[in-house]
Amino acid sequence: ILCLAIGLFLAGSYGNFSRAILDANWTPAYGDDSGFWKIFAIFFPAVTGIMAGVNMSGNLKRPAFSLPLGTFAAVLTGAAVYCAQIIICGGAISREALVGAPYESLMENALLGRAGGFVVALGVFCATLSSALGSLLGAPRVLQALGEDKILAPVSPFGKLSKTGEPYRALVLVCFIAAGVLYYAVTRGGATALNIIASVVAMLFLFTYGMTNLAAFVEGFGGNPSFRPRFKLFHWSFALLGAAGCIFAAVLISAKATIIAATIVAMLFLYVRRFVLTTSFGDARRGFVYSRIREYLIMLAQLPMHPKNWRPTILVLSGNPNSRLTLVKYAIWLGSGRGIVSLVSVLSGAFDAMKDRRKLHIQELEAFIAKNRLQAFPEVTVADDYETGIMQIFQCNSIGPLKPNLAVLGWSPDPQRARSYVRLLNAARTLNISLILIKDQGLPDSKKRKRRIDIWWRGQKNGSLVVILAYLIALNHEWARAKVRILRVVKTEQEKAPAFDELKTLIDAARMKARIEIIVTQKPVVDTITSASSDASVVFLGFSVPEEKDAEKFQSAISHLVKDLPTTLLVYSTGEADLIS
């Protein structure tokens, strides 16, 4: 009915269209008590339905797919209808008629005469009803979600759902609020009161849209690895511009109301976060930065860790970085501006005898970092032997919550060091530090733009971290055009389809482009991996940390596995990073 009504009054107005009437209506002529922003505030709620689907995201089968598609479709459809209405009706009906009797003018100009006018009246009724139903369906669900998540204690009773999954308690409250607003409008001035209510609604929606844009800006600008929007044209600057635009419009509608609304939002924010910002400024920029870092470290220590917020804090056992450039470069790529990388070196000997050498070594590391423009920190320790020094670094390299969660080591094929090497791996595992062992076959050719990352899926335990690390590497401009393959070996054709579906779910959760390849073969795994990935730019494989008694066997098996592969990253995960969480 609504679509038919729009078609009838647009068609009727188009038949009466006159360029002279359009020209007469084109120039602004606001009354003494109105202006552009006041009229904007009254009309703005007409387009707030574009986010109605967001309020019902819990009822959608595929919200990640449906919400962007539905929102963009709503924006484009609404823009097309309103623009057509402005131009066509503005050229068919006089200003006086449009201002004084808008609905009557639309009905009188509708196609099919009285029948068309009757349909237009029904369309107005349907538009009003659909907007009301949209709010009555959406608002209770927002209130119920706030109560269920216990974000605001006073609304916790409204978090309960009925047996059929409906937020009846929240619905009753919303109905009472709506009835109260209608009673106010009827008893306090009719259209004038409704215009005031429309301004209030516009303010609320502007702040809703502003906060939505601000949240997207914080996620995008902060570079959180878990923030992987499917809309590839997204950039944090657009979100910041959208938030600023909402605030700008709110101020122009009513500066006083904006200040009141902003105060309420700030109070809610402080209540939810239970955080009181205290400052201690120094006399220089360093003191200011130090005070900010101190406060944020304290705040970070109080926030619970969640797998979706995992970020790499990397220790690279680089020694002399000039001779281990592959380790350093991959660590920097993995950090990708989203984590913290420390280049670690251990000097063996007594501290008094090595203190000057230690100072010199730190300066050399700092010079290396500056020369190569790396975002990394140097770390040098002195210990009686190398193994003891690494153990100290694993335990003590942290500031509050910024503890290392990923250690990068070069692969050691030396049988004489097998047990010592495995002891280090077990120490890292005990301290909840994930591991990357790099079999160094050199860096990819810098002139070769087409690179390929091969990920061999061997289980969920290490697989999530492997995929996240591959995603972080692909974010770097040197790897911008890299193709990602996820490969898995199965023994029978019957296992192929389930394996493919499992990896497809993983890729969807990771929100990254990757080609899935399931290889059905009875050949040894080593031969299969070598055959498929010998021409890759880098290969990712998972591994399990062995017991010390199995060190030689472990070293022999891994050396045999990677001997004919390009640079290979062997990954062990403690489970902190989980794509499916």
Coordinates of C-alpha atoms in Angstrom, one line a residue:
I1 CA 0.0 0.0 0.0
L2 CA 2.8 2.4 0.9
C3 CA 4.7 1.8 -2.4
L4 CA 1.4 2.2 -4.3
A5 CA 0.6 5.5 -2.5
I6 CA 4.1 6.9 -3.3
G7 CA 3.7 5.9 -6.9
L8 CA 0.2 7.5 -7.2
F9 CA 1.0 10.9 -5.7
L10 CA 4.3 11.2 -7.5
A11 CA 2.6 10.2 -10.8
G12 CA -0.2 12.7 -10.2
S13 CA 2.3 15.5 -9.3
Y14 CA 4.4 14.7 -12.3
G15 CA 1.4 15.3 -14.6
N16 CA 1.0 18.8 -13.1
F17 CA 4.7 19.5 -13.1
S18 CA 5.6 23.1 -14.0
R19 CA 9.1 24.6 -14.1
A20 CA 7.6 28.0 -13.1
I21 CA 6.2 26.4 -9.9
L22 CA 9.5 24.7 -9.2
D23 CA 11.4 28.0 -9.6
A24 CA 8.9 29.8 -7.3
N25 CA 9.4 27.1 -4.6
W26 CA 13.1 26.7 -5.0
T27 CA 14.3 29.8 -3.0
P28 CA 14.0 29.5 0.8
A29 CA 11.2 31.3 2.7
Y30 CA 11.2 30.3 6.3
G31 CA 8.8 31.8 8.8
D32 CA 9.7 34.0 11.7
D33 CA 9.8 31.0 14.1
S34 CA 11.5 28.5 11.8
G35 CA 14.8 28.0 10.0
F36 CA 16.7 25.3 8.1
W37 CA 18.0 23.4 11.2
K38 CA 14.6 23.5 13.0
I39 CA 12.9 22.1 9.9
F40 CA 15.8 19.6 9.6
A41 CA 15.2 18.5 13.2
I42 CA 11.5 17.9 12.4
F43 CA 12.2 15.9 9.3
F44 CA 15.3 14.0 10.4
P45 CA 13.4 11.2 12.2
A46 CA 11.9 10.3 8.8
V47 CA 15.2 8.8 7.8
T48 CA 16.2 7.1 11.1
G49 CA 14.6 3.8 9.9
I50 CA 17.9 2.9 8.1
M51 CA 19.2 1.4 11.3
A52 CA 16.1 -0.5 12.3
G53 CA 17.6 -3.7 11.3
V54 CA 20.6 -3.2 13.7
N55 CA 18.2 -3.2 16.6
M56 CA 17.0 -6.7 15.5
S57 CA 20.4 -8.1 14.8
G58 CA 19.7 -10.9 17.3
N59 CA 16.8 -12.2 15.1
L60 CA 18.8 -12.3 11.9
K61 CA 20.2 -15.5 10.5
R62 CA 23.3 -13.9 9.0
P63 CA 23.6 -10.4 10.6
A64 CA 27.2 -9.8 9.3
F65 CA 25.8 -10.2 5.8
S66 CA 22.3 -8.8 6.1
L67 CA 23.0 -5.6 8.2
P68 CA 25.4 -3.9 5.8
L69 CA 23.3 -4.9 2.7
G70 CA 20.0 -3.8 4.3
T71 CA 21.4 -0.5 5.6
F72 CA 22.9 0.5 2.3
A73 CA 19.7 -0.5 0.5
A74 CA 17.6 1.6 3.0
V75 CA 19.8 4.6 2.5
L76 CA 19.7 4.4 -1.3
T77 CA 15.9 3.7 -1.4
G78 CA 15.1 6.5 1.0
A79 CA 17.4 9.0 -0.8
A80 CA 15.8 8.1 -4.2
V81 CA 12.2 8.5 -2.8
Y82 CA 12.8 11.7 -0.9
C83 CA 14.7 13.4 -3.8
A84 CA 12.0 12.5 -6.3
Q85 CA 9.3 13.8 -3.9
I86 CA 11.2 17.1 -3.3
I87 CA 11.6 17.8 -7.1
I88 CA 8.3 16.5 -8.5
C89 CA 6.0 17.8 -5.8
G90 CA 8.0 21.0 -5.6
G91 CA 7.2 21.6 -9.2
A92 CA 3.5 20.7 -9.1
I93 CA 2.1 22.2 -5.9
S94 CA 2.4 25.8 -4.6
R95 CA 4.4 26.6 -1.6
E96 CA 1.3 27.7 0.3
A97 CA -0.5 24.4 -0.3
L98 CA 2.6 22.4 0.6
V99 CA 3.0 24.3 3.9
G100 CA -0.7 24.7 4.8
A101 CA -2.2 21.4 3.7
P102 CA 0.5 18.9 2.7
Y103 CA -1.5 15.7 3.0
E104 CA -4.6 17.2 1.3
S105 CA -2.4 18.5 -1.5
L106 CA -0.9 15.1 -2.1
M107 CA -4.3 13.4 -2.1
E108 CA -5.8 16.0 -4.5
N109 CA -3.0 15.7 -6.9
A110 CA -2.8 11.9 -6.8
L111 CA -3.4 9.8 -9.9
L112 CA -6.8 8.2 -10.3
G113 CA -8.7 11.1 -8.5
R114 CA -10.5 10.2 -5.3
A115 CA -9.4 6.6 -5.5
G116 CA -5.8 7.7 -5.7
G117 CA -6.3 10.2 -2.8
F118 CA -7.8 7.4 -0.7
V119 CA -4.7 5.2 -1.3
V120 CA -2.4 8.1 -0.4
A121 CA -4.3 8.5 2.9
L122 CA -3.8 4.8 3.5
G123 CA -0.1 5.2 2.6
V124 CA 0.3 7.9 5.2
F125 CA -1.3 5.6 7.8
C126 CA 0.9 2.7 6.8
A127 CA 4.1 4.8 6.9
T128 CA 3.1 6.0 10.4
L129 CA 2.3 2.5 11.5
S130 CA 5.5 1.0 10.1
S131 CA 7.7 3.6 11.9
A132 CA 5.8 3.0 15.2
L133 CA 6.1 -0.8 14.9
G134 CA 9.8 -0.4 14.0
S135 CA 10.5 1.5 17.2
L136 CA 8.3 -0.7 19.3
L137 CA 10.2 -3.8 18.0
G138 CA 13.7 -2.3 18.1
A139 CA 13.7 -0.2 21.3
P140 CA 12.7 -3.0 23.7
R141 CA 15.4 -5.2 22.2
V142 CA 18.0 -2.6 22.8
L143 CA 16.8 -2.2 26.4
Q144 CA 16.7 -5.9 26.9
A145 CA 20.3 -6.3 25.6
L146 CA 21.5 -3.6 28.0
G147 CA 19.7 -5.5 30.9
E148 CA 21.0 -8.9 29.8
D149 CA 24.6 -7.7 29.6
K150 CA 24.3 -6.0 32.9
I151 CA 25.8 -2.8 31.4
L152 CA 23.3 -0.6 33.4
A153 CA 22.3 -2.0 36.7
P154 CA 18.9 -0.1 36.9
V155 CA 17.7 -1.7 33.7
S156 CA 18.8 -5.3 34.6
P157 CA 15.2 -6.4 35.4
F158 CA 14.3 -5.7 31.7
G159 CA 17.0 -8.2 30.5
K160 CA 14.7 -11.2 30.9
L161 CA 13.0 -12.8 27.9
S162 CA 9.7 -14.6 27.7
K163 CA 9.5 -18.3 26.9
T164 CA 9.0 -17.4 23.3
G165 CA 12.1 -15.2 23.2
E166 CA 10.3 -11.8 23.4
P167 CA 11.4 -8.9 25.7
Y168 CA 7.9 -8.4 27.2
R169 CA 9.1 -6.4 30.2
A170 CA 11.0 -4.0 28.0
L171 CA 8.1 -3.8 25.6
V172 CA 5.7 -2.8 28.4
L173 CA 8.0 -0.1 29.6
V174 CA 8.4 1.3 26.0
C175 CA 4.6 1.2 25.6
F176 CA 4.2 3.3 28.7
I177 CA 6.8 5.8 27.5
A178 CA 5.1 6.1 24.1
A179 CA 1.6 6.5 25.7
G180 CA 3.0 9.3 28.0
V181 CA 4.6 11.1 25.0
L182 CA 1.3 10.9 23.0
Y183 CA -0.7 12.2 26.0
Y184 CA 1.7 15.1 26.3
A185 CA 1.4 15.9 22.6
V186 CA -2.4 15.8 22.7
T187 CA -2.8 17.9 25.9
R188 CA 0.0 20.3 25.4
G189 CA -0.3 21.8 21.9
G190 CA -0.7 19.3 19.2
A191 CA 1.5 19.9 16.2
T192 CA 3.8 22.3 18.2
A193 CA 4.4 19.6 20.8
L194 CA 5.0 17.0 18.2
N195 CA 7.6 19.2 16.5
I196 CA 9.4 19.5 19.9
I197 CA 9.2 15.7 20.3
A198 CA 10.6 15.3 16.7
S199 CA 13.6 17.6 17.7
V200 CA 14.3 15.5 20.8
V201 CA 14.1 12.3 18.7
A202 CA 16.4 13.8 16.1
M203 CA 18.9 14.6 18.9
L204 CA 18.8 11.1 20.3
F205 CA 19.4 9.5 16.8
L206 CA 22.2 12.0 16.0
F207 CA 24.0 10.9 19.2
T208 CA 23.3 7.3 18.4
Y209 CA 24.8 7.6 14.9
G210 CA 27.6 9.8 16.3
M211 CA 28.5 7.1 18.9
T212 CA 28.3 4.4 16.2
N213 CA 30.7 6.3 14.0
L214 CA 33.0 7.0 17.0
A215 CA 33.1 3.3 17.9
A216 CA 34.1 2.5 14.3
F217 CA 36.8 5.2 14.4
V218 CA 38.3 3.9 17.7
E219 CA 38.4 0.4 16.3
G220 CA 39.8 1.4 12.9
F221 CA 42.3 4.0 14.2
G222 CA 43.4 1.7 17.0
G223 CA 44.2 -1.1 14.5
N224 CA 42.7 -3.9 16.5
P225 CA 43.3 -7.2 14.6
S226 CA 39.8 -8.4 15.5
F227 CA 38.3 -5.4 13.6
R228 CA 38.1 -6.7 10.1
P229 CA 35.1 -5.0 8.4
R230 CA 33.9 -6.8 5.3
F231 CA 33.2 -3.4 3.7
K232 CA 36.6 -2.8 2.1
L233 CA 36.2 0.9 1.4
F234 CA 36.0 1.6 5.1
H235 CA 38.5 4.0 6.6
W236 CA 38.6 5.4 10.1
S237 CA 38.7 9.0 8.7
F238 CA 35.1 8.5 7.3
A239 CA 33.9 7.3 10.7
L240 CA 35.5 10.3 12.4
L241 CA 33.9 12.6 9.8
G242 CA 30.5 11.0 10.4
A243 CA 30.8 11.5 14.2
A244 CA 31.9 15.1 13.7
G245 CA 29.0 15.7 11.3
C246 CA 26.4 14.3 13.8
I247 CA 27.8 16.6 16.6
F248 CA 27.8 19.6 14.2
A249 CA 24.2 19.0 13.2
A250 CA 23.1 18.5 16.9
V251 CA 24.7 21.8 17.9
L252 CA 23.0 23.7 15.1
I253 CA 19.6 22.2 16.0
S254 CA 20.0 23.1 19.7
A255 CA 23.2 23.9 21.4
K256 CA 21.6 23.7 24.9
A257 CA 20.1 20.3 24.1
T258 CA 23.4 19.0 22.7
I259 CA 25.2 20.0 25.9
I260 CA 22.6 18.2 28.0
A261 CA 22.7 15.1 25.8
A262 CA 26.5 15.1 25.8
T263 CA 26.6 15.3 29.6
I264 CA 24.2 12.4 29.9
V265 CA 26.3 10.3 27.5
A266 CA 29.5 11.2 29.4
M267 CA 27.9 10.2 32.7
L268 CA 26.8 6.9 31.2
F269 CA 30.3 6.3 29.8
L270 CA 31.9 7.0 33.2
Y271 CA 29.3 4.8 34.9
V272 CA 29.9 1.9 32.6
R273 CA 33.6 2.1 32.6
R274 CA 33.9 3.0 36.3
F275 CA 36.9 5.0 35.4
V276 CA 38.0 8.3 36.8
L277 CA 40.5 10.1 34.6
T278 CA 43.3 11.6 36.6
T279 CA 46.2 13.5 35.2
S280 CA 49.7 14.4 36.3
F281 CA 51.4 16.7 33.7
G282 CA 55.1 17.1 33.6
D283 CA 57.0 20.1 32.3
A284 CA 57.7 18.6 28.9
R285 CA 56.2 16.3 26.3
R286 CA 57.9 13.3 27.7
G287 CA 56.3 13.8 31.1
F288 CA 52.9 14.1 29.4
V289 CA 53.3 10.9 27.4
Y290 CA 54.7 9.1 30.5
S291 CA 51.6 10.1 32.6
R292 CA 49.3 8.9 29.8
I293 CA 51.1 5.6 29.5
R294 CA 51.1 5.1 33.2
E295 CA 47.3 5.6 33.5
Y296 CA 46.6 3.4 30.5
L297 CA 48.8 0.6 31.8
I298 CA 46.9 0.7 35.1
M299 CA 43.6 0.7 33.3
L300 CA 44.8 -2.1 30.9
A301 CA 45.7 -4.3 33.9
Q302 CA 42.1 -4.0 35.2
L303 CA 40.5 -5.0 31.9
P304 CA 39.8 -8.7 31.3
M305 CA 41.6 -10.5 28.5
H306 CA 39.5 -11.9 25.7
P307 CA 40.8 -13.8 22.6
K308 CA 39.2 -11.3 20.3
N309 CA 41.4 -8.6 21.8
W310 CA 44.7 -10.5 21.4
R311 CA 47.6 -8.5 20.1
P312 CA 51.2 -9.7 19.6
T313 CA 53.8 -8.7 22.2
I314 CA 56.8 -10.3 20.5
L315 CA 60.3 -11.2 21.8
V316 CA 62.7 -11.8 19.0
L317 CA 65.8 -13.8 20.0
S318 CA 67.8 -11.8 17.4
G319 CA 71.3 -11.8 18.8
N320 CA 73.2 -9.8 16.2
P321 CA 70.2 -8.7 14.0
N322 CA 72.4 -8.1 11.0
S323 CA 73.0 -11.8 10.7
R324 CA 69.4 -12.8 11.5
L325 CA 67.5 -10.3 9.4
T326 CA 64.8 -12.8 8.4
L327 CA 63.8 -13.2 12.0
V328 CA 63.6 -9.5 12.6
K329 CA 61.7 -8.7 9.4
Y330 CA 59.1 -11.4 10.0
A331 CA 58.6 -10.2 13.6
I332 CA 58.1 -6.6 12.4
W333 CA 55.6 -7.8 9.8
L334 CA 53.8 -9.8 12.4
G335 CA 53.7 -6.8 14.7
S336 CA 52.3 -4.8 11.8
G337 CA 51.9 -1.7 13.8
R338 CA 49.4 -3.5 16.0
G339 CA 51.7 -5.1 18.6
I340 CA 55.0 -4.6 20.4
V341 CA 58.3 -6.0 19.2
S342 CA 61.5 -6.3 21.3
L343 CA 64.9 -7.4 19.8
V344 CA 66.5 -9.6 22.5
S345 CA 70.2 -10.4 22.8
V346 CA 72.0 -12.4 25.6
L347 CA 75.6 -11.8 26.5
S348 CA 77.3 -14.7 28.4
G349 CA 79.6 -13.9 31.3
A350 CA 79.9 -12.0 34.6
F351 CA 77.9 -8.7 34.7
D352 CA 80.9 -6.6 35.9
A353 CA 83.1 -7.9 33.1
M354 CA 80.3 -7.4 30.5
K355 CA 78.6 -4.1 31.5
D356 CA 80.5 -2.0 29.0
R357 CA 79.9 -4.5 26.2
R358 CA 76.3 -4.6 27.2
K359 CA 76.0 -0.8 26.8
L360 CA 77.7 -0.9 23.5
H361 CA 75.5 -3.7 22.3
I362 CA 72.3 -1.7 23.2
Q363 CA 73.7 1.2 21.2
E364 CA 74.3 -1.1 18.2
L365 CA 70.7 -2.5 18.4
E366 CA 69.3 1.1 18.6
A367 CA 71.4 2.1 15.6
F368 CA 70.1 -1.0 13.7
I369 CA 66.5 -0.1 14.6
A370 CA 66.9 3.5 13.5
K371 CA 68.7 2.6 10.3
N372 CA 66.1 0.2 9.2
R373 CA 63.2 2.4 10.5
L374 CA 61.8 -0.5 12.6
Q375 CA 59.1 -0.1 15.3
A376 CA 60.9 -2.2 17.9
F377 CA 62.7 -1.9 21.2
P378 CA 66.2 -3.3 22.1
E379 CA 66.7 -5.6 25.1
V380 CA 70.1 -6.9 26.2
T381 CA 70.7 -9.0 29.3
V382 CA 73.9 -10.5 30.8
A383 CA 73.8 -14.1 32.2
D384 CA 76.1 -16.9 33.1
D385 CA 75.0 -18.7 29.9
Y386 CA 72.7 -18.3 27.0
E387 CA 69.9 -20.6 28.3
T388 CA 69.8 -18.8 31.7
G389 CA 69.6 -15.4 30.0
I390 CA 66.7 -16.4 27.8
M391 CA 64.9 -17.8 30.9
Q392 CA 65.4 -14.4 32.6
I393 CA 64.0 -12.6 29.6
F394 CA 61.0 -14.8 29.3
Q395 CA 60.1 -14.2 33.0
C396 CA 61.0 -10.5 33.4
N397 CA 60.4 -8.7 30.1
S398 CA 57.2 -7.0 31.0
I399 CA 55.6 -3.8 32.3
G400 CA 52.5 -4.7 34.2
P401 CA 50.0 -6.2 31.7
L402 CA 52.3 -5.9 28.7
K403 CA 53.8 -9.3 29.1
P404 CA 55.4 -11.1 26.1
N405 CA 52.9 -13.6 24.5
L406 CA 54.9 -14.6 21.4
A407 CA 58.6 -15.6 21.1
V408 CA 60.4 -15.8 17.8
L409 CA 63.4 -18.1 17.6
G410 CA 65.5 -19.3 14.8
W411 CA 65.4 -23.0 14.1
S412 CA 68.4 -24.9 15.4
P413 CA 69.3 -28.1 13.5
D414 CA 72.4 -28.7 15.8
P415 CA 71.9 -32.1 17.6
Q416 CA 74.2 -30.9 20.4
R417 CA 71.7 -28.1 21.3
A418 CA 68.6 -30.2 21.0
R419 CA 67.9 -30.6 24.7
S420 CA 68.8 -27.0 25.6
Y421 CA 66.5 -25.8 22.7
V422 CA 63.6 -27.9 23.8
R423 CA 64.0 -26.7 27.4
L424 CA 63.6 -23.1 26.2
L425 CA 60.4 -24.1 24.3
N426 CA 59.0 -25.8 27.4
A427 CA 59.9 -22.8 29.5
A428 CA 58.0 -20.5 27.1
R429 CA 55.0 -22.9 27.2
T430 CA 55.0 -22.9 31.0
L431 CA 55.0 -19.1 31.0
N432 CA 52.0 -19.0 28.5
I433 CA 54.1 -17.7 25.7
S434 CA 53.3 -18.8 22.1
L435 CA 56.2 -19.7 19.9
I436 CA 57.3 -19.2 16.3
L437 CA 60.3 -21.1 15.1
I438 CA 61.7 -19.8 11.8
K439 CA 63.5 -22.0 9.4
D440 CA 65.5 -19.2 7.6
Q441 CA 65.6 -19.6 3.9
G442 CA 65.9 -15.9 3.3
L443 CA 63.4 -13.1 2.6
P444 CA 61.1 -13.0 -0.4
D445 CA 62.5 -11.2 -3.4
S446 CA 61.7 -7.5 -2.9
K447 CA 61.2 -7.0 -6.7
K448 CA 58.6 -9.9 -6.8
R449 CA 55.2 -8.3 -6.0
K450 CA 53.2 -11.5 -6.4
R451 CA 53.7 -13.4 -3.2
R452 CA 52.0 -16.4 -1.7
I453 CA 51.4 -17.4 1.9
D454 CA 50.7 -21.1 2.4
I455 CA 49.0 -22.2 5.7
W456 CA 48.9 -25.9 6.5
W457 CA 45.9 -26.6 8.7
R458 CA 46.6 -29.3 11.2
G459 CA 44.1 -28.6 13.9
Q460 CA 42.3 -25.8 15.8
K461 CA 44.8 -25.6 18.6
N462 CA 47.5 -23.9 16.6
G463 CA 45.4 -23.0 13.5
S464 CA 43.7 -19.9 14.9
L465 CA 47.0 -18.2 15.8
V466 CA 48.5 -19.3 12.4
V467 CA 45.6 -17.6 10.5
I468 CA 45.8 -14.4 12.6
L469 CA 49.6 -14.2 12.0
A470 CA 49.1 -14.7 8.3
Y471 CA 46.5 -12.0 8.3
L472 CA 48.9 -9.6 10.1
I473 CA 51.6 -10.3 7.6
A474 CA 49.3 -9.6 4.7
L475 CA 48.5 -6.2 6.1
N476 CA 52.0 -4.9 5.3
H477 CA 52.4 -3.0 2.1
E478 CA 55.2 -5.5 0.9
W479 CA 52.5 -8.2 1.1
A480 CA 49.6 -6.2 -0.1
R481 CA 49.1 -8.4 -3.2
A482 CA 49.9 -11.7 -1.5
K483 CA 47.6 -14.7 -2.1
V484 CA 46.8 -16.8 0.9
R485 CA 46.2 -20.5 0.6
I486 CA 44.9 -22.7 3.4
L487 CA 45.7 -26.4 2.8
R488 CA 44.7 -29.6 4.5
V489 CA 45.6 -33.2 3.9
V490 CA 42.9 -35.9 4.1
K491 CA 43.2 -39.6 3.3
T492 CA 39.8 -40.3 1.7
E493 CA 37.3 -38.5 -0.6
Q494 CA 34.7 -38.8 2.2
E495 CA 36.7 -36.5 4.4
K496 CA 37.1 -33.8 1.8
A497 CA 33.7 -32.0 2.0
P498 CA 33.6 -31.8 5.9
A499 CA 37.2 -30.6 5.9
F500 CA 36.4 -27.9 3.3
D501 CA 33.3 -26.8 5.3
E502 CA 35.4 -26.5 8.5
L503 CA 38.0 -24.3 6.8
K504 CA 35.3 -22.2 5.2
T505 CA 33.9 -21.5 8.6
L506 CA 37.3 -20.5 9.8
I507 CA 37.8 -18.1 6.8
D508 CA 34.5 -16.5 7.4
A509 CA 35.4 -16.0 11.1
A510 CA 38.8 -14.5 10.1
R511 CA 37.1 -12.2 7.5
M512 CA 40.1 -12.6 5.1
K513 CA 40.5 -13.7 1.5
A514 CA 42.0 -17.1 1.2
R515 CA 41.8 -20.1 -1.2
I516 CA 41.0 -23.4 0.4
E517 CA 42.7 -26.5 -1.0
I518 CA 41.9 -30.0 0.4
I519 CA 44.5 -32.6 -0.8
V520 CA 43.4 -36.2 -0.9
T521 CA 46.4 -38.4 -0.8
Q522 CA 48.0 -41.5 0.9
K523 CA 51.5 -40.1 0.4
P524 CA 53.6 -39.2 3.4
V525 CA 52.7 -35.7 4.8
V526 CA 56.3 -34.4 4.3
D527 CA 56.2 -35.3 0.6
T528 CA 52.8 -33.7 0.1
I529 CA 53.7 -30.4 1.9
T530 CA 57.0 -30.1 0.0
S531 CA 55.3 -30.8 -3.4
A532 CA 52.6 -28.2 -2.8
S533 CA 54.5 -25.4 -1.1
S534 CA 58.1 -25.5 -2.5
D535 CA 57.3 -22.4 -4.6
A536 CA 55.5 -20.4 -1.8
S537 CA 56.9 -17.1 -0.4
V538 CA 56.4 -18.3 3.2
V539 CA 54.9 -21.4 4.8
F540 CA 53.1 -21.7 8.1
L541 CA 53.0 -25.0 10.0
G542 CA 51.8 -25.9 13.5
F543 CA 53.8 -28.0 15.9
S544 CA 53.6 -29.4 19.4
V545 CA 56.3 -28.7 22.1
P546 CA 57.9 -32.1 23.0
E547 CA 59.2 -33.4 26.3
E548 CA 63.0 -33.0 26.8
K549 CA 63.6 -36.7 26.5
D550 CA 62.2 -36.5 22.9
A551 CA 64.3 -33.5 21.9
E552 CA 66.5 -35.3 19.4
K553 CA 63.6 -37.1 17.8
F554 CA 61.6 -33.8 17.5
Q555 CA 64.6 -32.0 16.0
S556 CA 65.2 -34.7 13.4
A557 CA 61.5 -34.8 12.4
I558 CA 61.1 -31.0 12.0
S559 CA 64.4 -30.7 10.1
H560 CA 63.2 -33.4 7.7
L561 CA 59.9 -31.7 7.3
V562 CA 61.2 -28.2 6.4
K563 CA 64.5 -29.1 4.6
D564 CA 63.1 -28.5 1.0
L565 CA 60.6 -25.7 1.9
P566 CA 61.1 -21.9 1.6
T567 CA 61.3 -19.9 4.8
T568 CA 58.9 -21.7 7.2
L569 CA 57.2 -20.4 10.3
L570 CA 56.5 -23.2 12.8
V571 CA 53.8 -22.0 15.2
Y572 CA 52.8 -23.2 18.7
S573 CA 49.8 -21.5 20.3
T574 CA 49.0 -21.3 24.0
G575 CA 45.4 -20.8 23.0
E576 CA 45.1 -17.1 23.9
A577 CA 44.2 -16.2 20.3
D578 CA 41.1 -17.8 19.0
L579 CA 39.2 -16.9 15.9
I580 CA 36.0 -18.8 16.8
S581 CA 35.6 -17.3 20.2

